[in-house]
């Protein structure tokens, strides 16, 4: 790559003068989403999908005849998905911040 941005693999960061490769940006984004997904999955597994019991929650649970399932996988899967969603949101915020600092 020539470093001039013509081939789409590098671009100059006007604020610091360093070049950021597209591959490095993708790797960083994937790492962020993975970290958030892992954190969400672990949190869900630790809490085993348990809900916070409030008076309203107890009232609704008493009206529902179905048993509530709890367990590591019951919490890990939704936690993983919520973590991935949070990671994608964070990557979007980082991209928005990058665009803002580059063009403003």
Coordinates of N, CA, C and O in Angstrom, one line a residue:
X1 N 0.8 -1.2 0.0 CA 0.0 0.0 0.0 C 0.9 1.3 0.0 O 1.9 1.3 0.6
X2 N 0.4 2.2 -0.7 CA 1.1 3.5 -0.8 C 0.9 4.4 0.4 O 1.7 5.3 0.6
X3 N -0.2 4.1 1.2 CA -0.4 5.0 2.4 C -1.2 6.2 2.0 O -1.4 7.0 2.9
X4 N -1.6 6.4 0.8 CA -2.3 7.6 0.5 C -3.8 7.4 0.5 O -4.5 8.4 0.2
X5 N -4.3 6.3 0.8 CA -5.7 6.0 0.9 C -6.4 5.7 -0.4 O -7.6 5.4 -0.5
X6 N -5.6 5.7 -1.6 CA -6.3 5.4 -2.9 C -6.7 4.0 -3.0 O -7.7 3.7 -3.7
X7 N -6.0 3.0 -2.4 CA -6.4 1.6 -2.5 C -7.4 1.2 -1.4 O -7.7 0.0 -1.4
X8 N -7.8 2.0 -0.5 CA -8.8 1.7 0.5 C -8.2 0.9 1.7 O -9.0 0.5 2.5
X9 N -6.9 0.7 1.7 CA -6.4 -0.1 2.8 C -5.8 0.8 3.9 O -5.7 0.4 5.1
X10 N -5.5 2.0 3.7 CA -5.0 2.9 4.7 C -5.6 4.3 4.5 O -6.1 4.7 3.5
X11 N -5.6 5.0 5.6 CA -6.0 6.4 5.6 C -5.2 7.2 6.6 O -4.8 6.6 7.6
X12 N -5.0 8.4 6.4 CA -4.3 9.2 7.3 C -5.2 9.8 8.4 O -6.3 10.2 8.1
X13 N -4.8 9.7 9.6 CA -5.6 10.3 10.7 C -5.1 11.7 10.9 O -4.0 11.9 11.3
X14 N -5.9 12.7 10.6 CA -5.5 14.1 10.6 C -5.1 14.6 11.9 O -4.3 15.5 12.1
X15 N -5.7 14.0 13.0 CA -5.4 14.5 14.3 C -4.1 14.1 14.9 O -3.4 14.9 15.5
X16 N -3.6 12.9 14.6 CA -2.4 12.4 15.1 C -1.3 12.2 14.1 O -0.1 12.0 14.4
X17 N -1.7 12.2 12.8 CA -0.7 12.0 11.8 C -0.3 10.5 11.5 O 0.5 10.2 10.7
X18 N -1.0 9.6 12.2 CA -0.7 8.2 12.0 C -1.6 7.6 11.0 O -2.7 8.1 10.8
X19 N -1.2 6.5 10.5 CA -2.1 5.8 9.5 C -2.7 4.6 10.2 O -2.1 3.9 11.0
X20 N -4.0 4.5 9.9 CA -4.8 3.4 10.5 C -5.3 2.5 9.3 O -5.9 2.9 8.4
X21 N -4.9 1.2 9.4 CA -5.3 0.3 8.3 C -6.7 -0.1 8.5 O -7.2 -0.2 9.7
X22 N -7.4 -0.5 7.4 CA -8.8 -1.0 7.5 C -8.8 -2.3 8.3 O -9.7 -2.5 9.0
X23 N -7.8 -3.1 8.0 CA -7.8 -4.4 8.7 C -7.7 -4.2 10.2 O -8.3 -4.9 11.0
X24 N -6.9 -3.3 10.7 CA -6.7 -3.0 12.1 C -8.0 -2.5 12.7 O -8.4 -2.9 13.8
X25 N -8.7 -1.7 11.9 CA -10.0 -1.2 12.4 C -11.0 -2.3 12.6 O -11.8 -2.4 13.5
X26 N -11.1 -3.2 11.6 CA -12.0 -4.4 11.7 C -11.6 -5.3 12.9 O -12.5 -5.8 13.6
X27 N -10.3 -5.5 13.1 CA -9.8 -6.3 14.2 C -10.2 -5.7 15.5 O -10.7 -6.4 16.4
X28 N -10.1 -4.4 15.6 CA -10.5 -3.7 16.8 C -12.0 -3.9 17.1 O -12.5 -4.1 18.2
X29 N -12.8 -3.7 16.0 CA -14.2 -3.8 16.1 C -14.7 -5.2 16.5 O -15.5 -5.4 17.4
X30 N -14.1 -6.2 15.9 CA -14.4 -7.6 16.2 C -14.0 -7.9 17.7 O -14.8 -8.6 18.4
X31 N -12.9 -7.4 18.1 CA -12.5 -7.6 19.5 C -13.4 -6.9 20.5 O -13.8 -7.5 21.5
X32 N -13.9 -5.7 20.2 CA -14.8 -5.1 21.1 C -16.2 -5.8 21.2 O -16.7 -6.1 22.3
X33 N -16.7 -6.2 20.0 CA -18.0 -7.0 20.1 C -17.8 -8.3 20.8 O -18.6 -8.7 21.6
X34 N -16.6 -9.0 20.6 CA -16.3 -10.2 21.3 C -16.2 -10.1 22.8 O -16.7 -10.9 23.5
X35 N -15.6 -9.0 23.2 CA -15.4 -8.7 24.6 C -16.8 -8.5 25.3 O -17.1 -9.0 26.4
X36 N -17.6 -7.7 24.6 CA -18.9 -7.4 25.2 C -19.8 -8.7 25.2 O -20.5 -9.0 26.2
X37 N -19.7 -9.5 24.2 CA -20.5 -10.7 24.1 C -20.0 -11.7 25.2 O -20.9 -12.3 25.8
X38 N -18.7 -11.8 25.4 CA -18.2 -12.7 26.4 C -18.6 -12.3 27.8 O -19.1 -13.0 28.6
X39 N -18.5 -11.0 28.0 CA -19.0 -10.4 29.3 C -20.4 -10.6 29.6 O -20.9 -11.0 30.7
X40 N -21.3 -10.4 28.5 CA -22.7 -10.6 28.7 C -23.0 -12.1 28.9 O -23.9 -12.4 29.7
X41 N -22.4 -13.0 28.2 CA -22.6 -14.4 28.4 C -22.2 -14.9 29.7 O -22.9 -15.7 30.4
X42 N -21.0 -14.4 30.2 CA -20.6 -14.8 31.6 C -21.5 -14.3 32.6 O -21.9 -15.0 33.6
X43 N -22.0 -13.0 32.5 CA -22.9 -12.5 33.5 C -24.2 -13.3 33.5 O -24.8 -13.6 34.5
X44 N -24.7 -13.6 32.3 CA -25.9 -14.4 32.2 C -25.8 -15.8 32.8 O -26.7 -16.3 33.5
X45 N -24.6 -16.4 32.6 CA -24.4 -17.7 33.2 C -24.2 -17.7 34.7 O -24.7 -18.5 35.4
X46 N -23.6 -16.6 35.2 CA -23.4 -16.5 36.6 C -24.8 -16.3 37.3 O -25.1 -16.9 38.3
X47 N -25.6 -15.4 36.7 CA -26.9 -15.2 37.4 C -28.0 -16.2 36.9 O -29.1 -16.1 37.4
X48 N -27.6 -17.1 36.0 CA -28.5 -18.2 35.6 C -29.8 -17.8 35.1 O -30.8 -18.5 35.3
X49 N -29.9 -16.6 34.5 CA -31.2 -16.2 33.9 C -32.2 -15.8 34.9 O -33.4 -15.7 34.6
X50 N -31.8 -15.6 36.2 CA -32.7 -15.3 37.2 C -33.2 -13.8 37.0 O -32.5 -13.0 36.6
X51 N -34.5 -13.6 37.4 CA -35.1 -12.3 37.3 C -35.0 -11.6 38.7 O -34.9 -12.3 39.7
X52 N -35.1 -10.4 38.7 CA -35.1 -9.6 39.9 C -36.5 -9.7 40.4 O -37.5 -9.3 39.7
X53 N -36.7 -10.2 41.6 CA -38.1 -10.4 42.1 C -38.6 -9.1 42.8 O -38.0 -8.6 43.8
X54 N -39.6 -8.5 42.3 CA -40.3 -7.4 42.9 C -41.7 -7.8 43.2 O -42.1 -8.9 42.8
X55 N -42.4 -7.0 43.9 CA -43.8 -7.3 44.2 C -44.6 -7.5 42.9 O -45.4 -8.5 42.8
X56 N -44.4 -6.7 41.9 CA -45.1 -6.8 40.6 C -44.7 -8.1 39.9 O -45.5 -8.9 39.4
X57 N -43.4 -8.4 40.0 CA -42.9 -9.7 39.4 C -43.4 -10.9 40.0 O -43.8 -11.9 39.4
X58 N -43.6 -10.9 41.3 CA -44.2 -12.0 42.1 C -45.6 -12.2 41.7 O -46.1 -13.3 41.5
X59 N -46.3 -11.1 41.6 CA -47.7 -11.1 41.2 C -47.9 -11.7 39.8 O -48.7 -12.6 39.6
X60 N -47.1 -11.3 38.9 CA -47.2 -11.8 37.5 C -46.8 -13.3 37.5 O -47.3 -14.1 36.7
X61 N -45.8 -13.7 38.3 CA -45.3 -15.0 38.3 C -46.4 -16.0 38.9 O -46.5 -17.1 38.5
X62 N -47.1 -15.5 39.9 CA -48.2 -16.3 40.5 C -49.3 -16.5 39.5 O -50.0 -17.5 39.6
X63 N -49.5 -15.6 38.5 CA -50.6 -15.8 37.5 C -50.2 -16.7 36.4 O -51.0 -17.1 35.6
X64 N -48.9 -16.9 36.2 CA -48.3 -17.7 35.1 C -48.1 -19.1 35.6 O -47.3 -19.4 36.5
X65 N -48.9 -20.1 35.1 CA -48.7 -21.5 35.6 C -47.5 -22.2 35.2 O -47.1 -23.2 35.7
X66 N -46.8 -21.6 34.2 CA -45.6 -22.3 33.6 C -44.4 -22.2 34.6 O -44.2 -21.1 35.2
X67 N -43.7 -23.2 34.8 CA -42.5 -23.1 35.7 C -41.4 -22.2 35.0 O -41.3 -22.2 33.8
X68 N -40.7 -21.5 35.8 CA -39.6 -20.6 35.4 C -38.4 -21.5 35.3 O -37.9 -22.1 36.2
X69 N -37.7 -21.5 34.1 CA -36.5 -22.2 33.9 C -35.3 -21.3 34.3 O -35.3 -20.2 33.9
X70 N -34.4 -21.9 35.0 CA -33.2 -21.2 35.3 C -32.0 -22.2 35.1 O -32.2 -23.4 35.0
X71 N -30.9 -21.7 34.9 CA -29.7 -22.5 34.6 C -28.7 -21.6 33.9 O -28.9 -20.5 33.4
X72 N -27.5 -22.2 33.8 CA -26.4 -21.4 33.2 C -26.6 -21.1 31.7 O -26.4 -20.0 31.3
X73 N -27.1 -22.1 31.0 CA -27.4 -21.8 29.5 C -28.6 -20.9 29.3 O -28.7 -20.1 28.4
X74 N -29.6 -21.0 30.2 CA -30.8 -20.2 30.1 C -30.4 -18.7 30.2 O -30.9 -17.8 29.6
X75 N -29.4 -18.4 31.1 CA -28.9 -17.0 31.2 C -27.8 -16.6 30.2 O -27.7 -15.5 29.8
X76 N -27.0 -17.6 29.8 CA -25.8 -17.3 29.0 C -26.2 -16.9 27.6 O -25.6 -16.0 27.0
X77 N -27.2 -17.5 27.0 CA -27.6 -17.2 25.6 C -28.2 -15.8 25.5 O -27.7 -15.0 24.6
X78 N -29.2 -15.4 26.3 CA -29.6 -14.0 26.2 C -28.5 -13.0 26.6 O -28.4 -11.9 26.0
X79 N -27.7 -13.4 27.6 CA -26.6 -12.5 27.9 C -25.6 -12.3 26.8 O -25.1 -11.2 26.6
X80 N -25.3 -13.4 26.1 CA -24.4 -13.3 25.0 C -25.0 -12.4 23.9 O -24.3 -11.5 23.3
X81 N -26.3 -12.6 23.6 CA -26.9 -11.7 22.6 C -27.0 -10.3 23.0 O -26.7 -9.4 22.2
X82 N -27.3 -10.0 24.2 CA -27.4 -8.6 24.7 C -26.0 -8.0 24.7 O -25.8 -6.8 24.4
X83 N -25.0 -8.8 25.1 CA -23.6 -8.3 25.0 C -23.1 -8.0 23.6 O -22.5 -7.0 23.4
X84 N -23.5 -8.8 22.6 CA -23.2 -8.6 21.2 C -23.9 -7.3 20.8 O -23.2 -6.4 20.1
X85 N -25.1 -7.1 21.2 CA -25.8 -5.9 20.8 C -25.1 -4.6 21.4 O -24.9 -3.6 20.7
X86 N -24.7 -4.7 22.7 CA -24.0 -3.6 23.3 C -22.7 -3.4 22.6 O -22.2 -2.2 22.4
X87 N -22.0 -4.4 22.2 CA -20.7 -4.3 21.5 C -20.9 -3.6 20.1 O -20.1 -2.7 19.8
X88 N -21.9 -4.0 19.4 CA -22.2 -3.3 18.1 C -22.5 -1.9 18.3 O -22.0 -1.0 17.6
X89 N -23.2 -1.6 19.4 CA -23.6 -0.2 19.7 C -22.3 0.6 20.0 O -22.1 1.7 19.6
X90 N -21.4 0.0 20.8 CA -20.1 0.7 21.1 C -19.3 0.9 19.9 O -18.7 2.0 19.8
X91 N -19.2 -0.1 19.0 CA -18.4 0.1 17.8 C -19.0 1.3 16.9 O -18.3 2.1 16.4
X92 N -20.4 1.3 16.9 CA -21.0 2.4 16.2 C -20.7 3.8 16.8 O -20.4 4.7 16.1
X93 N -20.7 3.8 18.1 CA -20.3 5.1 18.8 C -18.8 5.5 18.5 O -18.5 6.6 18.3
X94 N -17.9 4.5 18.5 CA -16.5 4.7 18.2 C -16.4 5.2 16.8 O -15.6 6.2 16.5
X95 N -17.1 4.7 15.8 CA -17.1 5.1 14.5 C -17.6 6.5 14.3 O -17.0 7.4 13.6
X96 N -18.7 6.8 15.0 CA -19.2 8.2 15.0 C -18.3 9.2 15.6 O -18.1 10.3 15.1
X97 N -17.6 8.8 16.7 CA -16.6 9.7 17.3 C -15.4 9.9 16.3 O -14.9 11.0 16.2
X98 N -15.0 8.9 15.6 CA -13.9 9.0 14.7 C -14.3 9.9 13.5 O -13.5 10.7 13.1
X99 N -15.5 9.8 13.0 CA -16.0 10.7 12.0 C -16.0 12.1 12.5 O -15.6 13.0 11.8
X100 N -16.5 12.3 13.7 CA -16.7 13.6 14.2 C -15.3 14.3 14.4 O -15.2 15.5 14.1
X101 N -14.3 13.5 14.9 CA -13.0 14.2 15.1 C -12.3 14.4 13.8 O -11.4 15.3 13.8
X102 N -12.6 13.6 12.8 CA -11.9 13.7 11.5 C -12.4 14.9 10.7 O -11.7 15.6 10.1
X103 N -13.7 15.1 10.8 CA -14.3 16.1 9.9 C -14.7 17.4 10.6 O -15.1 18.3 10.0
X104 N -14.6 17.4 11.9 CA -15.0 18.7 12.6 C -13.9 19.4 13.2 O -12.9 19.0 13.4

